[in-house]
Short mmCIF file of C-alpha atoms and ligand atoms in Angstrom, two decimals:
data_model
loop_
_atom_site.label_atom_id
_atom_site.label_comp_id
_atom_site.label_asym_id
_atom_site.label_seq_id
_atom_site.Cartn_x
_atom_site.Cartn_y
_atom_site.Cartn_z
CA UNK A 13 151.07 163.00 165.45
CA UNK A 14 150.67 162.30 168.95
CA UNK A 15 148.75 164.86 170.84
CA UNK A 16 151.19 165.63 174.47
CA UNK A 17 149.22 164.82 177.48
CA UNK A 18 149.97 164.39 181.32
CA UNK A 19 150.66 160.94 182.54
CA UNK A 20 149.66 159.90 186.15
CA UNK A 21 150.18 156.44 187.71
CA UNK A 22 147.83 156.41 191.11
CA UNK A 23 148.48 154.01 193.87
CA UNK A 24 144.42 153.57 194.75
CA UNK A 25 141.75 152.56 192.70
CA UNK A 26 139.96 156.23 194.15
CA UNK A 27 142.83 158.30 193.33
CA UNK A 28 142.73 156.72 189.70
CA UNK A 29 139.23 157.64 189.74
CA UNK A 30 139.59 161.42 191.50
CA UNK A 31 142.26 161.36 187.77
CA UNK A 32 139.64 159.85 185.55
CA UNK A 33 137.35 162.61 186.43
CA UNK A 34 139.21 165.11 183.73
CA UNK A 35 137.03 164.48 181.42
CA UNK A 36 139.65 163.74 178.38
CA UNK A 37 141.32 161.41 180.78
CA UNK A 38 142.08 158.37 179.19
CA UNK A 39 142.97 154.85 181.20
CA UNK A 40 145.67 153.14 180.50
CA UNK A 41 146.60 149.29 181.23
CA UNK A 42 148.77 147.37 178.61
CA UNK A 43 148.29 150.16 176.36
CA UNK A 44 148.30 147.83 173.16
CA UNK A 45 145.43 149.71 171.81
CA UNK A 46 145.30 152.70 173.66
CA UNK A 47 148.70 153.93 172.16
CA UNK A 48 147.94 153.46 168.56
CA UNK A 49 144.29 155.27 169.13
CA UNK A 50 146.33 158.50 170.58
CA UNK A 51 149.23 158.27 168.10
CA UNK A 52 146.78 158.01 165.25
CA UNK A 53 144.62 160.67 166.31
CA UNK A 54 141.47 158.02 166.54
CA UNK A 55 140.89 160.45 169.70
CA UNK A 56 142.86 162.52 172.02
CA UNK A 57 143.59 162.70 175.72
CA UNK A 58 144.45 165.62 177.89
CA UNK A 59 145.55 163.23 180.70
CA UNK A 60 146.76 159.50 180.67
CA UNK A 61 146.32 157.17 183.45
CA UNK A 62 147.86 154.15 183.84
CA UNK A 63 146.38 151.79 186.13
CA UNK A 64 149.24 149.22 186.13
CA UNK A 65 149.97 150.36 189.94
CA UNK A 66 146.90 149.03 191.39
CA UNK A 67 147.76 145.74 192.65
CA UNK A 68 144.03 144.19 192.96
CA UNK A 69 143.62 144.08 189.91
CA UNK A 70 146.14 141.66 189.07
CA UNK A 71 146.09 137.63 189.28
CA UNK A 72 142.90 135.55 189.49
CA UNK A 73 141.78 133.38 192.46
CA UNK A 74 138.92 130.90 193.17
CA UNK A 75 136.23 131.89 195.05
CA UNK A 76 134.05 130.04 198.02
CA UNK A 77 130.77 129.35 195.38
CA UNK A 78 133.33 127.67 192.85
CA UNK A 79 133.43 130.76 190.59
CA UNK A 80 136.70 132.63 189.50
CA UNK A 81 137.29 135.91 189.58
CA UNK A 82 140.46 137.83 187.36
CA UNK A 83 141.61 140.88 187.86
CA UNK A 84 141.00 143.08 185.16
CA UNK A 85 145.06 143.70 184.67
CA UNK A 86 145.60 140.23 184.54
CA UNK A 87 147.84 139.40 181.08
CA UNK A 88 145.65 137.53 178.11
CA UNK A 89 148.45 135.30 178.55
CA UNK A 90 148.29 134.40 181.76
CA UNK A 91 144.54 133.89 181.53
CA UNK A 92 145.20 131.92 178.73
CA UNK A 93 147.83 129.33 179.92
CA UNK A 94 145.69 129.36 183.62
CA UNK A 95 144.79 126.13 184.51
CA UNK A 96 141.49 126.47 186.10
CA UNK A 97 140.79 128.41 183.03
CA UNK A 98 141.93 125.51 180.79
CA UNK A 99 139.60 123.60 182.23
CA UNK A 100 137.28 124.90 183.60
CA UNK A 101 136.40 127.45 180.98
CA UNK A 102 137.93 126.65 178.17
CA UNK A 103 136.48 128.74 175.79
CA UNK A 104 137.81 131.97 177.70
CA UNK A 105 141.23 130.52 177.49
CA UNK A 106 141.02 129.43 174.02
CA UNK A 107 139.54 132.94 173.15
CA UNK A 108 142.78 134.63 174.94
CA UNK A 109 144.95 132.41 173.31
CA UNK A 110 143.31 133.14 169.96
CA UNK A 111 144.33 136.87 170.67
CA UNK A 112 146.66 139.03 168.33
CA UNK A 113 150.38 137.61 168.83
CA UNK A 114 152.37 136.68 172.14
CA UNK A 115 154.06 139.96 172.57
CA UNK A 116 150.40 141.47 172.57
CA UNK A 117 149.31 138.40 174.61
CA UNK A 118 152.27 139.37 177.21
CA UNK A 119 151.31 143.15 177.42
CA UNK A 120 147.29 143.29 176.99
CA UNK A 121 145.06 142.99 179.57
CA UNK A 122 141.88 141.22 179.77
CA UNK A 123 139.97 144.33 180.78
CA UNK A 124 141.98 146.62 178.30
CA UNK A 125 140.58 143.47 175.74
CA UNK A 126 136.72 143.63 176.54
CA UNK A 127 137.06 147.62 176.58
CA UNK A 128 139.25 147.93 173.42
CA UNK A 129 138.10 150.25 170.17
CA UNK A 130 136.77 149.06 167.01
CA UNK A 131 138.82 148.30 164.41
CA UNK A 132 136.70 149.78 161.11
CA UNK A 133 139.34 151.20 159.28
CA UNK A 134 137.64 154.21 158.38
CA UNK A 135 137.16 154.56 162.48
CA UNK A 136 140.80 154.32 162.84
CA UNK A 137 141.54 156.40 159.47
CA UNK A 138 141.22 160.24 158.79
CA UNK A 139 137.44 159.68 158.42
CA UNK A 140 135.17 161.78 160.54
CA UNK A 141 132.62 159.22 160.65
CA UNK A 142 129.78 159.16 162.36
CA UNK A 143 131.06 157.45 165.25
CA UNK A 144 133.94 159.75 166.13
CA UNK A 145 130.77 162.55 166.04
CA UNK A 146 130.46 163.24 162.41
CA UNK A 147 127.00 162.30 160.07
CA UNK A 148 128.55 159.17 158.01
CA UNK A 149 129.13 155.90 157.74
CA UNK A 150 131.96 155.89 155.30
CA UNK A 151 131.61 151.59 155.36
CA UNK A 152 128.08 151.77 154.43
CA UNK A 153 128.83 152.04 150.75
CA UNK A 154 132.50 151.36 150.89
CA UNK A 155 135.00 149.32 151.85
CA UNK A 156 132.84 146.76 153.95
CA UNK A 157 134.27 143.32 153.79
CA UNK A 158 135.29 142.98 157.63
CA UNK A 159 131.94 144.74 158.75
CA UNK A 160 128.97 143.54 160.37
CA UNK A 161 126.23 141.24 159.25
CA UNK A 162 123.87 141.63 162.47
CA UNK A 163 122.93 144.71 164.94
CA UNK A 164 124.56 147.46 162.62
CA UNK A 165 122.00 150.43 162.05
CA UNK A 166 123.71 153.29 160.31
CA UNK A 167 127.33 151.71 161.70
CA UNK A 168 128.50 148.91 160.59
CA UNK A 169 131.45 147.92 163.49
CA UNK A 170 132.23 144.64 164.40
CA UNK A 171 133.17 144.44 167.98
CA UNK A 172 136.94 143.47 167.74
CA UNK A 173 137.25 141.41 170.64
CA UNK A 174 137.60 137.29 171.07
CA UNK A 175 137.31 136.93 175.32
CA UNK A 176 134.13 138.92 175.33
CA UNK A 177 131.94 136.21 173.41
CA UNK A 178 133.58 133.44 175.34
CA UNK A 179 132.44 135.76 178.80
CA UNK A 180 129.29 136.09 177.11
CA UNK A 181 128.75 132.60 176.41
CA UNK A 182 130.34 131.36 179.87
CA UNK A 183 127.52 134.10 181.36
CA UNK A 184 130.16 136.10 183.37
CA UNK A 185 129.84 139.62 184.89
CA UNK A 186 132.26 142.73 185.03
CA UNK A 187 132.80 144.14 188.32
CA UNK A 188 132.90 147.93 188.00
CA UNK A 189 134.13 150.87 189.82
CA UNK A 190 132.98 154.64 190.33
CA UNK A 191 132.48 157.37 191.89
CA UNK A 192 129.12 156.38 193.24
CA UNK A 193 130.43 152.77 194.65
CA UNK A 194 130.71 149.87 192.56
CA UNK A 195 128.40 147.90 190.15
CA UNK A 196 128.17 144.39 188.65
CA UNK A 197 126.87 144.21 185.40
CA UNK A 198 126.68 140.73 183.21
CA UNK A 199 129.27 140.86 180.27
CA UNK A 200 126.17 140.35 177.58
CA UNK A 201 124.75 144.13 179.12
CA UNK A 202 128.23 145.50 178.18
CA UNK A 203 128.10 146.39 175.18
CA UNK A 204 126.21 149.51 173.23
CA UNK A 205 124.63 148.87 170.23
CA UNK A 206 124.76 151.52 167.33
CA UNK A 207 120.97 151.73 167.23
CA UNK A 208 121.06 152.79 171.04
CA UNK A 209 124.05 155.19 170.80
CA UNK A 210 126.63 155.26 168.31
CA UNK A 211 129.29 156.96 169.64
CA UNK A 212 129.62 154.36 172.92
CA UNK A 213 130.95 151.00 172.68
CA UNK A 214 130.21 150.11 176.07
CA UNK A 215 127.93 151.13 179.03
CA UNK A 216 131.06 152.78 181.05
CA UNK A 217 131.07 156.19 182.11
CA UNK A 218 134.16 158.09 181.87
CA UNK A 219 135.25 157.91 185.69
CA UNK A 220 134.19 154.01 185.69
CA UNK A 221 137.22 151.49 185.59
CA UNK A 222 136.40 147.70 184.90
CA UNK A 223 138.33 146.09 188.16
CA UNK A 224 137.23 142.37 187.69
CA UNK A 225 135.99 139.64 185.63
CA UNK A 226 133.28 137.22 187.55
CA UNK A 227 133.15 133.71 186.37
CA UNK A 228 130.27 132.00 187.82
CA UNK A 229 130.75 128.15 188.63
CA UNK A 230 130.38 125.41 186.21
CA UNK A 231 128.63 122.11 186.25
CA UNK A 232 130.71 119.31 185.83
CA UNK A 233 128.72 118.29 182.85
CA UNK A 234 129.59 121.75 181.07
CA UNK A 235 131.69 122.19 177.94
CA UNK A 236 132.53 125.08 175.82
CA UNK A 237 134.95 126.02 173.22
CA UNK A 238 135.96 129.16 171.08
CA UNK A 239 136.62 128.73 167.42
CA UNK A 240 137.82 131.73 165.43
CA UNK A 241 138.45 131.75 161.51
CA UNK A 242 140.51 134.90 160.10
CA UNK A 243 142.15 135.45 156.51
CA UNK A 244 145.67 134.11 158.37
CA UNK A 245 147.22 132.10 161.00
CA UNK A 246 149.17 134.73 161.99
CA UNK A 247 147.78 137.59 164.37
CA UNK A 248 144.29 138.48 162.94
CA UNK A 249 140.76 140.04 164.44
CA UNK A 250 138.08 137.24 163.54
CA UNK A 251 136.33 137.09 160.33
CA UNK A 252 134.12 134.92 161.81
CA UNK A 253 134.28 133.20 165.70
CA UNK A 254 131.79 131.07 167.93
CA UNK A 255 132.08 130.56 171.43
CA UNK A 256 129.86 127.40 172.84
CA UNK A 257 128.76 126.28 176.02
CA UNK A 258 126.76 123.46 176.45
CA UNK A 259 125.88 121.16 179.08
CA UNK A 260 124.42 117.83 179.01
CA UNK A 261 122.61 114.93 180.41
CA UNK A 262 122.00 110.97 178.67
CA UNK A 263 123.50 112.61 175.55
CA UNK A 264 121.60 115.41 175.16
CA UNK A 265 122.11 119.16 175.33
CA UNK A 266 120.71 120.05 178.83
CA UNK A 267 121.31 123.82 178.53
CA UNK A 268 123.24 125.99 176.00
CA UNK A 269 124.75 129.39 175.20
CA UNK A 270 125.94 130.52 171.90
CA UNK A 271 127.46 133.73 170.91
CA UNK A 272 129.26 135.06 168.12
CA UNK A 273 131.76 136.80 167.27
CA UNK A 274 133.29 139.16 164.46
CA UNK A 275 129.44 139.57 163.31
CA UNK A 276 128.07 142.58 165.09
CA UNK A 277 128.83 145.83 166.84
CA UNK A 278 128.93 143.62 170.00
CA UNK A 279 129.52 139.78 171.06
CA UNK A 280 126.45 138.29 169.06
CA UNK A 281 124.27 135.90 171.29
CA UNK A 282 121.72 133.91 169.37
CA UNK A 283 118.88 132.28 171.06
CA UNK A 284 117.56 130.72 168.55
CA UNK A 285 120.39 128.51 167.78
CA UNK A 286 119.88 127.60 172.16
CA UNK A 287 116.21 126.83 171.83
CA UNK A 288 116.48 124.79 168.81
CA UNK A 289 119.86 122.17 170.43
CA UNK A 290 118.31 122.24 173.88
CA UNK A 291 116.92 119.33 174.55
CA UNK A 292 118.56 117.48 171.23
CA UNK A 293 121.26 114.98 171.21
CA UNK A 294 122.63 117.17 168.13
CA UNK A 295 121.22 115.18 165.17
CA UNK A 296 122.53 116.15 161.89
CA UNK A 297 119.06 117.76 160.89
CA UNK A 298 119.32 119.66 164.31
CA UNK A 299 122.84 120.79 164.18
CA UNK A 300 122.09 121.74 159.85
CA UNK A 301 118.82 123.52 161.37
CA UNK A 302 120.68 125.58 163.86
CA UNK A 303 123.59 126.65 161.33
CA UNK A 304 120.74 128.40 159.61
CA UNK A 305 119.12 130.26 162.25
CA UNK A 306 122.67 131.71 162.85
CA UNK A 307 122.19 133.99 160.90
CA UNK A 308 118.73 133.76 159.03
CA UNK A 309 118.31 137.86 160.26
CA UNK A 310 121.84 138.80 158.82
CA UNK A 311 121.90 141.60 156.30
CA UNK A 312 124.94 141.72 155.06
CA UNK A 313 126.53 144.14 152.95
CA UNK A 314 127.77 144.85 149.69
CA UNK A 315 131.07 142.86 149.98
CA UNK A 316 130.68 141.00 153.46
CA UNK A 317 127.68 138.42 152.19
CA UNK A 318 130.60 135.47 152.75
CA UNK A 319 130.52 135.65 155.83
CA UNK A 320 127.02 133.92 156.22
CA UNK A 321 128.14 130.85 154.82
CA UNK A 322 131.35 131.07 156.70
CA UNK A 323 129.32 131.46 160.05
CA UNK A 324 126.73 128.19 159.07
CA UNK A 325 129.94 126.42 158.15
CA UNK A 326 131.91 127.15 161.00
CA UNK A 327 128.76 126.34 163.44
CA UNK A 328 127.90 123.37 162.25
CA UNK A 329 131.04 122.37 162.28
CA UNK A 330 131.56 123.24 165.94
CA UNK A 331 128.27 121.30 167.08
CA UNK A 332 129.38 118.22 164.97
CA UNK A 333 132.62 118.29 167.61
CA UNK A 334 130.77 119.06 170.09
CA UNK A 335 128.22 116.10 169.57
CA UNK A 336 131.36 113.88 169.47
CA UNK A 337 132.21 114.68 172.47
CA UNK A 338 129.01 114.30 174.63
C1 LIG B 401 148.30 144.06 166.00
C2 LIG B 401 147.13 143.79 166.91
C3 LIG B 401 146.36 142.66 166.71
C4 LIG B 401 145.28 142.40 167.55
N1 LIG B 401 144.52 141.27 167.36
C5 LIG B 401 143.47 141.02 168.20
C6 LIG B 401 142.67 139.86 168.05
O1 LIG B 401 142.88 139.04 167.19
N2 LIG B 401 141.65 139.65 168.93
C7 LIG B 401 141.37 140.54 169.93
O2 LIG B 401 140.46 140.30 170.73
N3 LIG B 401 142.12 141.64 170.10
C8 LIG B 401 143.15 141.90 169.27
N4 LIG B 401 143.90 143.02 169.43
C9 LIG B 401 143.55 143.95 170.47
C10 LIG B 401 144.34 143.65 171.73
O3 LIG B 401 143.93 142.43 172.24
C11 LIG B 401 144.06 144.78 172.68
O4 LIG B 401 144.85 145.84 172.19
C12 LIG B 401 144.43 144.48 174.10
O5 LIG B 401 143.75 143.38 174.60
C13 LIG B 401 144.10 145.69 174.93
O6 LIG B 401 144.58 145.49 176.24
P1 LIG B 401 145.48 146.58 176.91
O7 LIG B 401 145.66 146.16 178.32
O8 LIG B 401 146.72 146.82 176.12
O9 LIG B 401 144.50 147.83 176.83
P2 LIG B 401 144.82 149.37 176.64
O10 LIG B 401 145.37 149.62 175.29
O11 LIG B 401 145.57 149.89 177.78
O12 LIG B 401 143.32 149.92 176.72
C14 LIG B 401 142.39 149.65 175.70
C15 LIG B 401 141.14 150.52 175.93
O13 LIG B 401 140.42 150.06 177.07
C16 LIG B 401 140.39 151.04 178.10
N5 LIG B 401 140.64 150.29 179.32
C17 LIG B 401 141.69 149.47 179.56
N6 LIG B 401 141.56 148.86 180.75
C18 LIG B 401 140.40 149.29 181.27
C19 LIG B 401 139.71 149.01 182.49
N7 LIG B 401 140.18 148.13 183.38
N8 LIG B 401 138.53 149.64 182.71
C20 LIG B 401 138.01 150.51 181.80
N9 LIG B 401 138.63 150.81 180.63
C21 LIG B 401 139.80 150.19 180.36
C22 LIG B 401 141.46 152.07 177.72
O14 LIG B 401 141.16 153.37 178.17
C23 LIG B 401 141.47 151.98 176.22
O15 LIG B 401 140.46 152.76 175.64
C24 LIG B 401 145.00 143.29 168.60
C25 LIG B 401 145.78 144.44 168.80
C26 LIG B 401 146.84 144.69 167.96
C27 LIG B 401 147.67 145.92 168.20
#
């Protein structure tokens, strides 16, 4: 049952902050997750507040150095079907598109995406796990097939969310706002990792409200792409999911950025894969080479080991396109 709490709609981004300082405040901006994490007990809030009233944080514009910046409010939808996000990064809008279903699409935010909850079940059961502030990790030994295979240390999350590798990979930053001014912090420094703190997802502090989404320019000679492979076609979190972006020169990968996702407790980035295409026209020993070093440090668990095969699969497939189209 749904705890009761107070529900405030500020005008100004300091007002929503003067709110968010109630320490069981909660924000609120499509709500698509927030509602089932209060209705379900996953934690409660003394105070709701909805930031759909703030009006800079919708829409997304182009900015003087090239770059694009979106509003944090702006609809996965709309940064899907943008068309300077079509092509210019087209790994964010195929990672938006590859979202949930178009009603959730329609309501979610990209902010409310990057700074949604995980989805272990045992998390969002009646579990008093370890990250809600108990001493367990009920997946450990149990249930375990949609857990991690990388980064988990006595939690075994994956981080639920498809835009935030293709940010990752696309090397974008999150504007952020507090009571002390604001802050800019890359996407890939977002994230908490269980080993660091295990009852944080991200590095926000509870009066700090994600207001925008940097998108640094992109060469001309840049492509990326998001692939995602769950059980169904319908709406699904990723079993497995790679977001690429590589540029090149004379047919060969100039620079590159590769991060995965529905693998670890946050977007996955692995450098190894980078060093070992840069400077390769993607040969097949190459491209078989860098499938492998995927995920040569995952430990998977008792019933997740599939998804290492899944992830070389799925990679090498992904660099054979990509090779294609250089
Ligand atoms: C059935 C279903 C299927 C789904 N499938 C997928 C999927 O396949 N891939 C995927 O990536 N996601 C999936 N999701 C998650 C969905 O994309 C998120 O629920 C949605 O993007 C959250 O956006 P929102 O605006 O509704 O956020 P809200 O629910 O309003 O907020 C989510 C969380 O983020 C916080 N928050 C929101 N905005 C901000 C902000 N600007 N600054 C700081 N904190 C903020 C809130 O306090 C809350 O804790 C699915 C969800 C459902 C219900």
């Amino acid at each position: 049952m749904t705890v009761p709490f107070s529900y405030v709609r500020p005008v100004s981004l300091q007002d929503a902050m003067n709110q968010l300082a109630d320490k069981t405040a909660r924000i609120h901006a499509g709500g698509t997750d927030l509602l089932g994490c209060l209705r379900d007990g996953v934690f409660h809030a003394s105070k709701v507040v909805s930031i759909s009233r703030l009006s800079n944080l919708h829409g997304m514009r182009k900015r003087a150095d090239g770059g694009l910046t979106i509003g944090a409010l702006t609809t996965l939808a709309e940064v899907a079907s943008y068309p300077a996000v079509m092509e210019k990064y087209t790994a964010l809008a195929q990672a938006a598109a590859a979202v949930a279903s178009p009603q959730i699409r329609n309501q979610g935010t990209l902010g409310g995406n990057l700074c949604q909850k995980p989805r272990c079940w045992y998390y969002r059961g009646e579990f008093h796990c370890l990250r809600k502030g108990g001493d367990y990790c009920y997946a450990a030994a149990g249930e375990n097939q949609y857990h991690c295979i990388l980064g988990g240390k006595n939690c075994f999350i994956v981080h639920p969310s498809d835009t935030a590798a293709a940010l990752v990979a696309l090397d974008a930053s999150l504007r952020i706002a507090g009571p002390r001014g604001s802050r800019i912090i890359p996407v890939e420094d977002f994230y908490v990792l269980p080993e660091k703190d295990v009852t944080k997802e991200t590095i926000l502090e509870p009066e700090e409200i994600v207001t925008e989404i940097l998108l640094p320019p992109v060469s001309i000679l840049s492509r990326s792409s998001y692939r995602k492979v769950r059980t169904r076609q319908a709406w699904d979190f990723a079993l497995a999911g790679v977001a690429l972006v590589l540029e090149h020169a004379e047919e060969r990968v100039k620079q590159s950025r590769v991060v995965l996702s529905g693998a670890a407790p946050a977007p996955w980035r692995v450098r190894a894969v980078e060093k070992i295409i840069n400077g390769s026209s993607l040969e097949d020993d190459i491209i078989k080479k860098a499938a492998w070093a995927a995920v040569s440090d995952a430990r998977p668990l008792s019933k997740n080991g599939y998804k290492v095969p899944l992830f070389r699969g799925m990679l090498e497939e992904e660099l054979e396109k990509t090779k294609n189209r250089m």
